[in-house]
């Protein structure tokens, strides 16, 4: 018997809902820290699931 091959759905940025689990106050605090230079954007993306720079 042959089994059917399941196709994976392509994940795009809209489907992943990044930055969605945080409330607005936390988002603004993180963005302020990034803009002040206290946190690097890559570190913030790993810690808080925000989009990383390319």
mmCIF file of N, CA, C and O in Angstrom:
data_model
loop_
_atom_site.group_PDB
_atom_site.id
_atom_site.type_symbol
_atom_site.label_atom_id
_atom_site.label_comp_id
_atom_site.label_asym_id
_atom_site.label_seq_id
_atom_site.Cartn_x
_atom_site.Cartn_y
_atom_site.Cartn_z
ATOM 1 N N UNK A 1 0.826 -1.178 0.000
ATOM 2 C CA UNK A 1 0.000 0.000 0.000
ATOM 3 C C UNK A 1 0.876 1.250 0.000
ATOM 4 O O UNK A 1 1.907 1.269 0.655
ATOM 5 N N UNK A 2 0.420 2.224 -0.717
ATOM 6 C CA UNK A 2 1.147 3.479 -0.764
ATOM 7 C C UNK A 2 0.419 4.505 0.090
ATOM 8 O O UNK A 2 -0.807 4.601 0.053
ATOM 9 N N UNK A 3 1.189 5.226 0.846
ATOM 10 C CA UNK A 3 0.584 6.271 1.665
ATOM 11 C C UNK A 3 0.678 7.608 0.929
ATOM 12 O O UNK A 3 1.577 7.834 0.127
ATOM 13 N N UNK A 4 -0.258 8.459 1.222
ATOM 14 C CA UNK A 4 -0.256 9.771 0.594
ATOM 15 C C UNK A 4 0.780 10.657 1.269
ATOM 16 O O UNK A 4 0.970 10.610 2.476
ATOM 17 N N UNK A 5 1.442 11.452 0.478
ATOM 18 C CA UNK A 5 2.431 12.376 1.002
ATOM 19 C C UNK A 5 1.709 13.662 1.395
ATOM 20 O O UNK A 5 0.999 14.259 0.586
ATOM 21 N N UNK A 6 1.887 14.045 2.636
ATOM 22 C CA UNK A 6 1.260 15.273 3.119
ATOM 23 C C UNK A 6 2.151 16.459 2.790
ATOM 24 O O UNK A 6 3.366 16.409 2.996
ATOM 25 N N UNK A 7 1.542 17.496 2.290
ATOM 26 C CA UNK A 7 2.285 18.701 1.971
ATOM 27 C C UNK A 7 2.283 19.618 3.187
ATOM 28 O O UNK A 7 1.261 19.807 3.822
ATOM 29 N N UNK A 8 3.444 20.177 3.499
ATOM 30 C CA UNK A 8 3.545 21.109 4.605
ATOM 31 C C UNK A 8 3.032 22.471 4.168
ATOM 32 O O UNK A 8 3.237 22.893 3.034
ATOM 33 N N UNK A 9 2.375 23.143 5.098
ATOM 34 C CA UNK A 9 1.944 24.497 4.808
ATOM 35 C C UNK A 9 3.145 25.423 4.916
ATOM 36 O O UNK A 9 3.990 25.262 5.788
ATOM 37 N N UNK A 10 3.206 26.354 4.033
ATOM 38 C CA UNK A 10 4.295 27.316 4.047
ATOM 39 C C UNK A 10 4.002 28.343 5.134
ATOM 40 O O UNK A 10 2.936 28.954 5.154
ATOM 41 N N UNK A 11 4.938 28.494 6.067
ATOM 42 C CA UNK A 11 4.744 29.471 7.126
ATOM 43 C C UNK A 11 5.254 30.818 6.654
ATOM 44 O O UNK A 11 6.390 30.945 6.205
ATOM 45 N N UNK A 12 4.411 31.784 6.741
ATOM 46 C CA UNK A 12 4.800 33.143 6.401
ATOM 47 C C UNK A 12 4.672 33.988 7.660
ATOM 48 O O UNK A 12 4.116 33.549 8.664
ATOM 49 N N UNK A 13 5.196 35.153 7.629
ATOM 50 C CA UNK A 13 5.252 36.000 8.797
ATOM 51 C C UNK A 13 3.860 36.294 9.354
ATOM 52 O O UNK A 13 3.669 36.371 10.565
ATOM 53 N N UNK A 14 2.879 36.414 8.489
ATOM 54 C CA UNK A 14 1.525 36.712 8.943
ATOM 55 C C UNK A 14 0.924 35.555 9.727
ATOM 56 O O UNK A 14 0.166 35.752 10.668
ATOM 57 N N UNK A 15 1.259 34.325 9.370
ATOM 58 C CA UNK A 15 0.681 33.155 10.023
ATOM 59 C C UNK A 15 1.321 32.849 11.370
ATOM 60 O O UNK A 15 0.699 32.194 12.198
ATOM 61 N N UNK A 16 2.554 33.286 11.575
ATOM 62 C CA UNK A 16 3.260 32.916 12.790
ATOM 63 C C UNK A 16 2.823 33.712 14.006
ATOM 64 O O UNK A 16 3.066 33.339 15.133
ATOM 65 N N UNK A 17 2.203 34.851 13.804
ATOM 66 C CA UNK A 17 1.705 35.721 14.871
ATOM 67 C C UNK A 17 2.807 36.077 15.861
ATOM 68 O O UNK A 17 2.674 35.897 17.065
ATOM 69 N N UNK A 18 3.901 36.561 15.328
ATOM 70 C CA UNK A 18 4.981 37.008 16.178
ATOM 71 C C UNK A 18 4.547 38.232 16.961
ATOM 72 O O UNK A 18 3.723 39.013 16.521
ATOM 73 N N UNK A 19 5.111 38.389 18.098
ATOM 74 C CA UNK A 19 4.877 39.585 18.901
ATOM 75 C C UNK A 19 3.445 39.626 19.398
ATOM 76 O O UNK A 19 2.971 40.631 19.867
ATOM 77 N N UNK A 20 2.694 38.529 19.274
ATOM 78 C CA UNK A 20 1.282 38.535 19.607
ATOM 79 C C UNK A 20 0.981 38.180 21.043
ATOM 80 O O UNK A 20 -0.057 38.532 21.568
ATOM 81 N N UNK A 21 1.867 37.478 21.726
ATOM 82 C CA UNK A 21 1.593 37.059 23.088
ATOM 83 C C UNK A 21 1.865 38.122 24.128
ATOM 84 O O UNK A 21 1.584 37.937 25.300
ATOM 85 N N UNK A 22 2.402 39.252 23.724
ATOM 86 C CA UNK A 22 2.757 40.316 24.650
ATOM 87 C C UNK A 22 1.710 41.421 24.628
ATOM 88 O O UNK A 22 1.092 41.687 23.605
ATOM 89 N N UNK A 23 1.528 42.065 25.774
ATOM 90 C CA UNK A 23 0.593 43.188 25.806
ATOM 91 C C UNK A 23 1.296 44.457 25.320
ATOM 92 O O UNK A 23 2.505 44.483 25.112
ATOM 93 N N UNK A 24 0.537 45.498 25.141
ATOM 94 C CA UNK A 24 1.062 46.727 24.535
ATOM 95 C C UNK A 24 2.128 47.388 25.404
ATOM 96 O O UNK A 24 3.104 47.925 24.896
ATOM 97 N N UNK A 25 1.977 47.348 26.711
ATOM 98 C CA UNK A 25 2.952 47.982 27.605
ATOM 99 C C UNK A 25 4.306 47.281 27.505
ATOM 100 O O UNK A 25 5.358 47.937 27.458
ATOM 101 N N UNK A 26 4.287 45.959 27.465
ATOM 102 C CA UNK A 26 5.531 45.199 27.354
ATOM 103 C C UNK A 26 6.193 45.441 26.010
ATOM 104 O O UNK A 26 7.421 45.579 25.934
ATOM 105 N N UNK A 27 5.404 45.506 24.945
ATOM 106 C CA UNK A 27 5.959 45.779 23.615
ATOM 107 C C UNK A 27 6.674 47.127 23.596
ATOM 108 O O UNK A 27 7.776 47.244 23.074
ATOM 109 N N UNK A 28 6.032 48.132 24.171
ATOM 110 C CA UNK A 28 6.635 49.463 24.150
ATOM 111 C C UNK A 28 7.904 49.506 24.995
ATOM 112 O O UNK A 28 8.875 50.175 24.635
ATOM 113 N N UNK A 29 7.944 48.776 26.131
ATOM 114 C CA UNK A 29 9.151 48.733 26.947
ATOM 115 C C UNK A 29 10.307 48.096 26.187
ATOM 116 O O UNK A 29 11.439 48.579 26.226
ATOM 117 N N UNK A 30 10.022 47.008 25.483
ATOM 118 C CA UNK A 30 11.062 46.322 24.719
ATOM 119 C C UNK A 30 11.591 47.223 23.610
ATOM 120 O O UNK A 30 12.800 47.340 23.402
ATOM 121 N N UNK A 31 10.677 47.879 22.895
ATOM 122 C CA UNK A 31 11.100 48.760 21.810
ATOM 123 C C UNK A 31 11.888 49.961 22.319
ATOM 124 O O UNK A 31 12.832 50.417 21.668
ATOM 125 N N UNK A 32 11.526 50.473 23.500
ATOM 126 C CA UNK A 32 12.291 51.568 24.092
ATOM 127 C C UNK A 32 13.698 51.115 24.447
ATOM 128 O O UNK A 32 14.664 51.849 24.244
ATOM 129 N N UNK A 33 13.835 49.910 25.009
ATOM 130 C CA UNK A 33 15.156 49.389 25.355
ATOM 131 C C UNK A 33 16.019 49.204 24.116
ATOM 132 O O UNK A 33 17.217 49.479 24.131
ATOM 133 N N UNK A 34 15.406 48.752 23.026
ATOM 134 C CA UNK A 34 16.153 48.578 21.776
ATOM 135 C C UNK A 34 16.614 49.928 21.241
ATOM 136 O O UNK A 34 17.758 50.094 20.830
ATOM 137 N N UNK A 35 15.715 50.913 21.258
ATOM 138 C CA UNK A 35 16.066 52.226 20.716
ATOM 139 C C UNK A 35 17.105 52.940 21.578
ATOM 140 O O UNK A 35 17.921 53.705 21.074
ATOM 141 N N UNK A 36 17.111 52.688 22.904
ATOM 142 C CA UNK A 36 18.105 53.301 23.784
ATOM 143 C C UNK A 36 19.450 52.589 23.722
ATOM 144 O O UNK A 36 20.449 53.103 24.201
ATOM 145 N N UNK A 37 19.458 51.381 23.172
ATOM 146 C CA UNK A 37 20.701 50.651 23.045
ATOM 147 C C UNK A 37 20.987 49.734 24.218
ATOM 148 O O UNK A 37 22.094 49.216 24.352
ATOM 149 N N UNK A 38 20.022 49.519 25.098
ATOM 150 C CA UNK A 38 20.225 48.647 26.248
ATOM 151 C C UNK A 38 20.179 47.174 25.860
ATOM 152 O O UNK A 38 20.829 46.342 26.489
ATOM 153 N N UNK A 39 19.391 46.859 24.841
ATOM 154 C CA UNK A 39 19.267 45.492 24.349
ATOM 155 C C UNK A 39 19.514 45.507 22.848
ATOM 156 O O UNK A 39 19.062 46.405 22.146
ATOM 157 N N UNK A 40 20.240 44.522 22.370
ATOM 158 C CA UNK A 40 20.437 44.350 20.933
ATOM 159 C C UNK A 40 19.176 43.694 20.370
ATOM 160 O O UNK A 40 18.520 42.910 21.045
ATOM 161 N N UNK A 41 18.849 44.004 19.133
ATOM 162 C CA UNK A 41 17.603 43.501 18.551
ATOM 163 C C UNK A 41 17.594 41.982 18.440
ATOM 164 O O UNK A 41 16.571 41.343 18.630
ATOM 165 N N UNK A 42 18.728 41.376 18.181
ATOM 166 C CA UNK A 42 18.777 39.909 18.110
ATOM 167 C C UNK A 42 18.506 39.279 19.473
ATOM 168 O O UNK A 42 17.835 38.273 19.583
ATOM 169 N N UNK A 43 19.031 39.863 20.520
ATOM 170 C CA UNK A 43 18.801 39.351 21.862
ATOM 171 C C UNK A 43 17.327 39.481 22.227
ATOM 172 O O UNK A 43 16.739 38.572 22.809
ATOM 173 N N UNK A 44 16.719 40.602 21.885
ATOM 174 C CA UNK A 44 15.306 40.804 22.173
ATOM 175 C C UNK A 44 14.438 39.834 21.385
ATOM 176 O O UNK A 44 13.419 39.352 21.886
ATOM 177 N N UNK A 45 14.859 39.513 20.160
ATOM 178 C CA UNK A 45 14.058 38.598 19.351
ATOM 179 C C UNK A 45 14.115 37.186 19.912
ATOM 180 O O UNK A 45 13.129 36.462 19.898
ATOM 181 N N UNK A 46 15.263 36.768 20.429
ATOM 182 C CA UNK A 46 15.364 35.440 21.020
ATOM 183 C C UNK A 46 14.592 35.362 22.327
ATOM 184 O O UNK A 46 13.938 34.373 22.623
ATOM 185 N N UNK A 47 14.654 36.411 23.116
ATOM 186 C CA UNK A 47 14.050 36.405 24.437
ATOM 187 C C UNK A 47 12.532 36.583 24.384
ATOM 188 O O UNK A 47 11.801 35.963 25.142
ATOM 189 N N UNK A 48 12.057 37.430 23.481
ATOM 190 C CA UNK A 48 10.647 37.838 23.502
ATOM 191 C C UNK A 48 9.857 37.494 22.249
ATOM 192 O O UNK A 48 8.734 37.944 22.090
ATOM 193 N N UNK A 49 10.436 36.726 21.327
ATOM 194 C CA UNK A 49 9.751 36.328 20.092
ATOM 195 C C UNK A 49 9.282 37.510 19.264
ATOM 196 O O UNK A 49 8.137 37.557 18.821
ATOM 197 N N UNK A 50 10.153 38.472 19.063
ATOM 198 C CA UNK A 50 9.848 39.548 18.137
ATOM 199 C C UNK A 50 10.662 39.319 16.882
ATOM 200 O O UNK A 50 11.676 38.630 16.912
ATOM 201 N N UNK A 51 10.254 39.867 15.759
ATOM 202 C CA UNK A 51 10.978 39.629 14.511
ATOM 203 C C UNK A 51 12.426 40.141 14.579
ATOM 204 O O UNK A 51 12.681 41.231 15.057
ATOM 205 N N UNK A 52 13.338 39.324 14.109
ATOM 206 C CA UNK A 52 14.758 39.680 14.105
ATOM 207 C C UNK A 52 15.092 40.387 12.791
ATOM 208 O O UNK A 52 14.416 40.195 11.785
ATOM 209 N N UNK A 53 16.152 41.180 12.800
ATOM 210 C CA UNK A 53 16.560 41.826 11.548
ATOM 211 C C UNK A 53 17.130 40.798 10.581
ATOM 212 O O UNK A 53 17.596 39.742 10.989
ATOM 213 N N UNK A 54 17.083 41.124 9.327
ATOM 214 C CA UNK A 54 17.589 40.190 8.312
ATOM 215 C C UNK A 54 19.058 40.220 8.187
ATOM 216 O O UNK A 54 19.844 40.908 8.408
#
